[in-house]
Tab-separated table of C-alpha atoms and ligand atoms in Angstrom:
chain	number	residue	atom	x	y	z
A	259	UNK	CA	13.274	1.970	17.105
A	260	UNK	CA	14.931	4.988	15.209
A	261	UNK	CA	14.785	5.070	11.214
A	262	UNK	CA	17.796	6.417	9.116
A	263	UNK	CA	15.633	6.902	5.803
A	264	UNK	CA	11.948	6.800	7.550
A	265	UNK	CA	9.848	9.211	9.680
A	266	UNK	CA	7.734	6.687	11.550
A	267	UNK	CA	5.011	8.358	14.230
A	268	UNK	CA	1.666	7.434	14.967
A	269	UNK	CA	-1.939	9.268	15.832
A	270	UNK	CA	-5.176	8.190	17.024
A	271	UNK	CA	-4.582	4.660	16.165
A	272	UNK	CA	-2.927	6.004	12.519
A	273	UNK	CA	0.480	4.476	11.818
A	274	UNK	CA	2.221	7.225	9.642
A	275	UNK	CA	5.725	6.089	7.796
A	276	UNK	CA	7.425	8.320	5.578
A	277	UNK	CA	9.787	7.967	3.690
A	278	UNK	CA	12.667	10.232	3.687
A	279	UNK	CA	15.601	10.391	1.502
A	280	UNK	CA	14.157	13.877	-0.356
A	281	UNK	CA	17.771	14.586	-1.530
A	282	UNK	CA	17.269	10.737	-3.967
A	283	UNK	CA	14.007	11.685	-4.372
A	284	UNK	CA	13.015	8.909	-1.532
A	285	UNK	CA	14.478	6.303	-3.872
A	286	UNK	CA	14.171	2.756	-2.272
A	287	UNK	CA	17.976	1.299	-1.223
A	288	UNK	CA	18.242	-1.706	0.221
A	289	UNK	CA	18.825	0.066	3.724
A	290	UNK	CA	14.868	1.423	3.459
A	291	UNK	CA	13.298	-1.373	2.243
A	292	UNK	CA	14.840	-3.235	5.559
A	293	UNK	CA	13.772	-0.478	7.642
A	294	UNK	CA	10.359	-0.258	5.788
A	295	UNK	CA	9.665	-4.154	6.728
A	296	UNK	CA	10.804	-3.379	10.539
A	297	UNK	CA	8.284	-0.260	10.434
A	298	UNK	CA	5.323	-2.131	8.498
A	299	UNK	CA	6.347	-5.294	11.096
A	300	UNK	CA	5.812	-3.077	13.855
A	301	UNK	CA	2.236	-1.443	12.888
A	302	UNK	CA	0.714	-5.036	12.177
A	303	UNK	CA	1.879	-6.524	15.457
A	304	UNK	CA	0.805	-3.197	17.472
A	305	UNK	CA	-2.474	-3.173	19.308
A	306	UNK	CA	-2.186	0.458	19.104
A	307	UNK	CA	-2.515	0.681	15.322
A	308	UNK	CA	-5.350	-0.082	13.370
A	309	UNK	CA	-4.328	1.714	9.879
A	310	UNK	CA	-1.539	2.855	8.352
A	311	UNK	CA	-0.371	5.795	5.791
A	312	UNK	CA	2.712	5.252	3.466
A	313	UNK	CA	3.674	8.661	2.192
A	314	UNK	CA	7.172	10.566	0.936
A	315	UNK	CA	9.105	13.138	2.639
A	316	UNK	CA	9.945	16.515	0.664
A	317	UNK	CA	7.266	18.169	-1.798
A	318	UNK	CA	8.273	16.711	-4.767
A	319	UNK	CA	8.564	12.739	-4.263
A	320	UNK	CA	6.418	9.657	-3.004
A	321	UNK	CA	8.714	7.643	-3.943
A	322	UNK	CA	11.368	7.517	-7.493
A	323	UNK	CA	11.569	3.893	-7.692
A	324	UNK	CA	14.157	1.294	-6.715
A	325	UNK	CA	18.119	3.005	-6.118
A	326	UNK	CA	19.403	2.936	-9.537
A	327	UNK	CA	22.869	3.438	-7.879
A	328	UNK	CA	22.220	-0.089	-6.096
A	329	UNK	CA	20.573	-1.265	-9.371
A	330	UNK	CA	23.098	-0.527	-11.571
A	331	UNK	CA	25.868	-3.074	-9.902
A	332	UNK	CA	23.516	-6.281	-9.614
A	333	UNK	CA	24.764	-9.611	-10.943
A	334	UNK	CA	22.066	-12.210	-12.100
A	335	UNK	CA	21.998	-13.992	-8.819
A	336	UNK	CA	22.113	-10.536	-6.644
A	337	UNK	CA	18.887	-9.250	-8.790
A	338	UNK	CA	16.993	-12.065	-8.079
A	339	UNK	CA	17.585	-11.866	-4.496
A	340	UNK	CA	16.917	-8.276	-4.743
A	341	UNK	CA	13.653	-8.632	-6.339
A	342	UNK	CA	12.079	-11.050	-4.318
A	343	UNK	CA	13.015	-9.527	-1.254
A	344	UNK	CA	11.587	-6.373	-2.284
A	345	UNK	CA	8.594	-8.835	-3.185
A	346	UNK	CA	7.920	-10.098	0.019
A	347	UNK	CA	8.142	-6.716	1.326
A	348	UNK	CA	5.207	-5.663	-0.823
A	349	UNK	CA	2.850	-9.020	-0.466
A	350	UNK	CA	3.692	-8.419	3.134
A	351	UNK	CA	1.985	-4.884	2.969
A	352	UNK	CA	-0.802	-6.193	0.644
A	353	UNK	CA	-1.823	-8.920	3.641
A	354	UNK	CA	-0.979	-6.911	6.534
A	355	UNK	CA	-4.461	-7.496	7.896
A	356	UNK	CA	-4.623	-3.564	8.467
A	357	UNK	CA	-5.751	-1.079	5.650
A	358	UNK	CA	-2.916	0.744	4.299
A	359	UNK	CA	-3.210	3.945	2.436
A	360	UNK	CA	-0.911	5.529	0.020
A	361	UNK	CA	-0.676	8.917	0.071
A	362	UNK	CA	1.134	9.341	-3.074
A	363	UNK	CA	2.562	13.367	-3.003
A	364	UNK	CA	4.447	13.172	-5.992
A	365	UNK	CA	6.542	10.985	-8.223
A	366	UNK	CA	5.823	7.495	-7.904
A	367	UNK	CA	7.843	5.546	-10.288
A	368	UNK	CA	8.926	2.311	-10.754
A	369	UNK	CA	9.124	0.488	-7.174
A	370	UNK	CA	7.104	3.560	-5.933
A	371	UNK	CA	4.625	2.717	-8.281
A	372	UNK	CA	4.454	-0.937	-6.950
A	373	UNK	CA	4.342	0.161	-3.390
A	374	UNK	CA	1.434	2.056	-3.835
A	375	UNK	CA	-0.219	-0.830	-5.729
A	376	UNK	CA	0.324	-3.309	-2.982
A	377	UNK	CA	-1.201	-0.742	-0.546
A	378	UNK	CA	-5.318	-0.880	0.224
A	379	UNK	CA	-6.325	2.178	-1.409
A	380	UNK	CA	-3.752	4.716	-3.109
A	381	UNK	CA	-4.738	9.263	-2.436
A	382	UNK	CA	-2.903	10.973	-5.034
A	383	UNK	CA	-2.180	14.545	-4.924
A	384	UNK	CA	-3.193	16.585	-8.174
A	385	UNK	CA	0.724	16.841	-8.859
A	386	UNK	CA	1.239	12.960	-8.279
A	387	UNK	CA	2.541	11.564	-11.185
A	388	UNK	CA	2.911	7.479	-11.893
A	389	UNK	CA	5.096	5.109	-14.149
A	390	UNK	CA	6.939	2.097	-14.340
A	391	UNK	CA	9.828	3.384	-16.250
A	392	UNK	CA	11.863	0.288	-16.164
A	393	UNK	CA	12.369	0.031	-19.745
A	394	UNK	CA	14.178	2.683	-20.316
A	395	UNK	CA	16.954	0.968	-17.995
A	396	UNK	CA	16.727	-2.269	-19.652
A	397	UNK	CA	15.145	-4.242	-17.136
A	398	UNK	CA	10.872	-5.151	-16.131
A	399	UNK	CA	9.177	-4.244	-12.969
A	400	UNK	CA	10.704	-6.296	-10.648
A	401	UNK	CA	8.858	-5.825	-7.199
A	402	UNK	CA	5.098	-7.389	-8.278
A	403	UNK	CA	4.370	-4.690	-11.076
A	404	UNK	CA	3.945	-6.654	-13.863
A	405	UNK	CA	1.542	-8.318	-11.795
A	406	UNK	CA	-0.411	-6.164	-9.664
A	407	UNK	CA	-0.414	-3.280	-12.270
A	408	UNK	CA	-2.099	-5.961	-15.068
A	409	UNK	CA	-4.554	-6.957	-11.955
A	410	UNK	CA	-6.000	-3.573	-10.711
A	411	UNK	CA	-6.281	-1.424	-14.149
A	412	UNK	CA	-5.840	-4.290	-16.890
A	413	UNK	CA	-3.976	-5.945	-19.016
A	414	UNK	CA	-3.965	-3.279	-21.752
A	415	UNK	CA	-3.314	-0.651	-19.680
A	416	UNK	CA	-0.679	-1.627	-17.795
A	417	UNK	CA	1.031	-3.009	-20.674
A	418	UNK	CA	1.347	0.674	-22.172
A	419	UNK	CA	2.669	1.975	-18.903
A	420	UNK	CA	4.897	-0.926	-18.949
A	421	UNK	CA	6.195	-0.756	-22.173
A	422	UNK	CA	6.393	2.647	-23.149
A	423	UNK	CA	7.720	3.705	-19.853
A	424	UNK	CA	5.834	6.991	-19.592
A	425	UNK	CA	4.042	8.965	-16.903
A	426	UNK	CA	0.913	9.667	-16.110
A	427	UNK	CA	-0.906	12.140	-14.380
A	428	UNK	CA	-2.991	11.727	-11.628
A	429	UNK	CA	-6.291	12.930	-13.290
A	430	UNK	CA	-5.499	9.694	-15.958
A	431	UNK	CA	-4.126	7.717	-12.682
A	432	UNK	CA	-7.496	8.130	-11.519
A	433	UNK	CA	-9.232	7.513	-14.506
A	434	UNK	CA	-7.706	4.049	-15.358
A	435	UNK	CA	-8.621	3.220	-11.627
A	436	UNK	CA	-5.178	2.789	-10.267
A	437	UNK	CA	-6.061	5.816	-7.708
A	438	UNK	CA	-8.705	6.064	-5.528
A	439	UNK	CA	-9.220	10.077	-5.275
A	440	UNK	CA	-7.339	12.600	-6.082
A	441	UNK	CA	-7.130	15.959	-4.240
A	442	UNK	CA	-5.493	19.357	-3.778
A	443	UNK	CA	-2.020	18.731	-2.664
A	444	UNK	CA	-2.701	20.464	0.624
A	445	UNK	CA	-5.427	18.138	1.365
A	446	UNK	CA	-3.732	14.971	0.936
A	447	UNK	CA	-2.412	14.310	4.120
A	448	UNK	CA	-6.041	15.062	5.898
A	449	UNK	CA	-7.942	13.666	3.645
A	450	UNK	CA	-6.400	10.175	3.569
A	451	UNK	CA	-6.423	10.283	7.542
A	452	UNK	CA	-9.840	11.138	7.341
A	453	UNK	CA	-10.666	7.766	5.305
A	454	UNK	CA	-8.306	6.320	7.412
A	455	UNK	CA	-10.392	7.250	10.436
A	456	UNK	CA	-13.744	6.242	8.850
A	457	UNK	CA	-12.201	3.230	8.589
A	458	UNK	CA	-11.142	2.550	12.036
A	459	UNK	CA	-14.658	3.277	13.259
A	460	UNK	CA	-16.206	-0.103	11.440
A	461	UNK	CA	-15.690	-3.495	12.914
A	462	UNK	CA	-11.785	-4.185	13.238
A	463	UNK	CA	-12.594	-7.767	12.406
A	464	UNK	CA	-14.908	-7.324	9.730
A	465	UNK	CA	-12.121	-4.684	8.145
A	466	UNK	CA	-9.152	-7.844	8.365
A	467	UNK	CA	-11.678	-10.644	6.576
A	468	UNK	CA	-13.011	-8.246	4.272
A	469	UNK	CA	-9.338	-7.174	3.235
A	470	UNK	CA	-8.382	-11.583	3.090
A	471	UNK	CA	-11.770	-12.318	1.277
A	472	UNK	CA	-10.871	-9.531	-1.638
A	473	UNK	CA	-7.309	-10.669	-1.760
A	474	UNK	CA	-7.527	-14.628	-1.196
A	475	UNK	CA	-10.779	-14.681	-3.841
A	476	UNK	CA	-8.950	-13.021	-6.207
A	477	UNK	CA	-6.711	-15.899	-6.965
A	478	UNK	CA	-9.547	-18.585	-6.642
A	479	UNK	CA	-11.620	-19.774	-9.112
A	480	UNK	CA	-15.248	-17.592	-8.409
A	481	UNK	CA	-17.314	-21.081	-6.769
A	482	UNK	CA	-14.197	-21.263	-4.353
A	483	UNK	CA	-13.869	-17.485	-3.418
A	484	UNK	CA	-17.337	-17.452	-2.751
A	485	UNK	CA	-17.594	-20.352	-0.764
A	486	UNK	CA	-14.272	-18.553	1.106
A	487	UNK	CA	-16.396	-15.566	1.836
A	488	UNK	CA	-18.991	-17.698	3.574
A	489	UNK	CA	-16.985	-19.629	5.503
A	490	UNK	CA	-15.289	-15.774	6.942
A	491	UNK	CA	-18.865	-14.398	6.596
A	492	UNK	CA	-19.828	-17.710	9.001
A	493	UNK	CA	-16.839	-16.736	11.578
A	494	UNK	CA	-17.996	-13.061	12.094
A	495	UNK	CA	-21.506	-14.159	12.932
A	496	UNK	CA	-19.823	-15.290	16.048
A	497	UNK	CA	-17.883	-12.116	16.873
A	498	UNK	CA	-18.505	-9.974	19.958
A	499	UNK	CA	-18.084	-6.892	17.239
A	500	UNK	CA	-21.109	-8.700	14.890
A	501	UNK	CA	-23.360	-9.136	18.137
A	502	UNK	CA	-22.513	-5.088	18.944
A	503	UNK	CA	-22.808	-4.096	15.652
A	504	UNK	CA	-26.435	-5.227	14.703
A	505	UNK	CA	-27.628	-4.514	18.334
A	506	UNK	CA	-26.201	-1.033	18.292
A	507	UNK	CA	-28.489	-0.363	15.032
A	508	UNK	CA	-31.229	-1.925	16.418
A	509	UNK	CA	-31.234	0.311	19.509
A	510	UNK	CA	-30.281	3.166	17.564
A	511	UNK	CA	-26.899	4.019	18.833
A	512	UNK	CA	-23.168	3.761	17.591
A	513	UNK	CA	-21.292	0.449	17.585
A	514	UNK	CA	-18.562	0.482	20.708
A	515	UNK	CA	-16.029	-2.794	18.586
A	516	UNK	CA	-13.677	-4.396	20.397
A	517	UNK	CA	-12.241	-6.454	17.542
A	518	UNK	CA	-13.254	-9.525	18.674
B	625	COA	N1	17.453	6.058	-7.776
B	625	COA	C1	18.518	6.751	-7.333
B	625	COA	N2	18.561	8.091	-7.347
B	625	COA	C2	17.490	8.746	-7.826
B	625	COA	C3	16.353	8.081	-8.299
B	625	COA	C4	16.368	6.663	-8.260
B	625	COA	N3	15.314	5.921	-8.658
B	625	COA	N4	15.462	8.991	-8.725
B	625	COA	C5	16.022	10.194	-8.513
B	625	COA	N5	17.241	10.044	-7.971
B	625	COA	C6	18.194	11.091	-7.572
B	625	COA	C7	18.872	11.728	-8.760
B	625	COA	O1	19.951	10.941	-9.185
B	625	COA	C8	19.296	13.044	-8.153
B	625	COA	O2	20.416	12.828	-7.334
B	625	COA	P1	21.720	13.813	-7.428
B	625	COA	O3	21.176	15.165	-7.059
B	625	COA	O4	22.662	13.245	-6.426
B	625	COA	O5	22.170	13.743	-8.847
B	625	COA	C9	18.141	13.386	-7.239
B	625	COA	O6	17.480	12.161	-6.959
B	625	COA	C10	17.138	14.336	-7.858
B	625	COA	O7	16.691	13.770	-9.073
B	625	COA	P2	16.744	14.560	-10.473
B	625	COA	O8	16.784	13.540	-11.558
B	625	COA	O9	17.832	15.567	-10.458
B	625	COA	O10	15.330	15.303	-10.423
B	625	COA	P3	14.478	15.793	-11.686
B	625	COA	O11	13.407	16.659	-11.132
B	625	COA	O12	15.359	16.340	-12.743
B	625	COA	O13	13.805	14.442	-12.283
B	625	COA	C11	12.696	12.301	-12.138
B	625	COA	C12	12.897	13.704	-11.531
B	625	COA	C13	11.813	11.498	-11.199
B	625	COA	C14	12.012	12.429	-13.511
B	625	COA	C15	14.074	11.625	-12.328
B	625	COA	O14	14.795	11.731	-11.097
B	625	COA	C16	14.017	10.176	-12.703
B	625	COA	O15	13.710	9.843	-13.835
B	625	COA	N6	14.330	9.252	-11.731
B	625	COA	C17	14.412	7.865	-11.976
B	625	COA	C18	13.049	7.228	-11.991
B	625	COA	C19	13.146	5.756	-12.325
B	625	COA	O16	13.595	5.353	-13.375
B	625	COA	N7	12.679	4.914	-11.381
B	625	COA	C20	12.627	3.507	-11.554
B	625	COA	C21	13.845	2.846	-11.052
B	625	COA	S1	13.759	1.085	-11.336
């Protein structure tokens, strides 16, 4: 399939989309965020793919938010639509069943903002900088921030960056724990494909349940996600990959998985 507004290619089993309207500052129209759910659609159903990278096109941009152009002539009806589509989108991402690392390379406002929090684990480069800056248009977060930003760095936290609309750095990104690392803009690209890779050398089965225990549990009471992570614990024990990998460190040797 060939992308108007994305850069799709993929790499020892590393999905890669960027996105690429530099010129808008990657801004998210309704035309990407259809081709982003073809591209994400695509990675999760390939057997070929076991992680992928979201990232921005140009030096300055992960991502500016949703198209304030597109914004800007919503009726009530239309902007409910338009959020929850841009919702599913992102909860689609979140249980892809397949890590998914941002590697945030510059602004990542608004909707860019809530991308990245819907991905696995977010790489910022030192110039990254994040916000939800829907305020000063007179509207809320409106693709899962008000949500996922209160869930990952708290409720205090995100209600500043909510409220007050500002940026922040990826050094204070980092600190509040809504980015994982932070490196040398260079080094972004490598060093989230080297996690990336790390990744796809554990269990491929062990990876997906881990991913659905974190994310199911989170919205259980504790007894129930626990009991959740036995019953997921319970189904690996009968893997091929569980048999391989505790054999393979009894014998001394590195685990071949098969993800199954
Ligand atoms: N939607 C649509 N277009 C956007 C955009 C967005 N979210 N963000 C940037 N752009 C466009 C600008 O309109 C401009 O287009 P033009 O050259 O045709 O006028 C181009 O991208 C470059 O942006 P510009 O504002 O000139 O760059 P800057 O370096 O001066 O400022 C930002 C960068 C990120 C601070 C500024 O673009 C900005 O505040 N963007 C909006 C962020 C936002 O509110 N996002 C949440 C939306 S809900």
């Amino acid at each position: 399939m060939t992308y108007k507004n994305l850069i799709v290619e993929s790499k020892d089993r590393i999905g890669r989309i960027s996105v690429n309207r530099p010129e808008k500052l990657n801004a998210l129209n309704r035309e990407t965020l259809g081709e982003l759910s073809a591209a994400f659609e695509d990675f999760a159903t390939s057997s070929e793919v076991g992680a992928i990278i979201l990232t921005g096109s140009g030096g300055k941009a992960f991502i500016a938010g949703a198209d304030i152009s597109e914004l800007a002539r919503l009726t009530p009806v239309e902007g409910r639509d338009y959020a929850r589509y841009g919702q599913r989108l992102f909860s689609r991402i979140e249980t892809l069943g397949k890590p998914v690392l941002a590697a945030v390379n510059g602004y990542a406002l608004g909707g860019g903002c809530e991308i990245a929090l819907a991905c696995t684990l977010r790489f910022a480069a030192a110039t990254a900088r994040f916000g939800q800056p829907e305020v000063n248009l007179g509207i809320i977060p409106g693709y899962g921030g008000t949500q996922r930003l209160a869930r990952l760095v708290g409720r205090g936290k995100a209600q500043e960056l909510i409220l007050t609309g500002d940026m922040i750095d990826a050094a204070e990104a980092q600190r509040i724990g809504l980015v994982n690392q932070v490196c040398d803009p260079a080094e972004l690209l490598a060093r989230t494909e080297s996690v990336a890779g790390a990744i796809l050398t554990k269990g491929p089965l062990a990876v997906r349940y881990a991913l659905e225990a974190v994310a199911r549990g989170l919205e259980m009471p504790l007894l129930d996600g626990l009991d959740y992570e036995a019953t997921l614990f319970s189904v690996l024990c009968a893997s091929e990959d569980m048999k391989e990998g505790t054999q393979a460190f009894l014998e001394k040797r590195k685990a071949r998985f098969q993800g199954r």
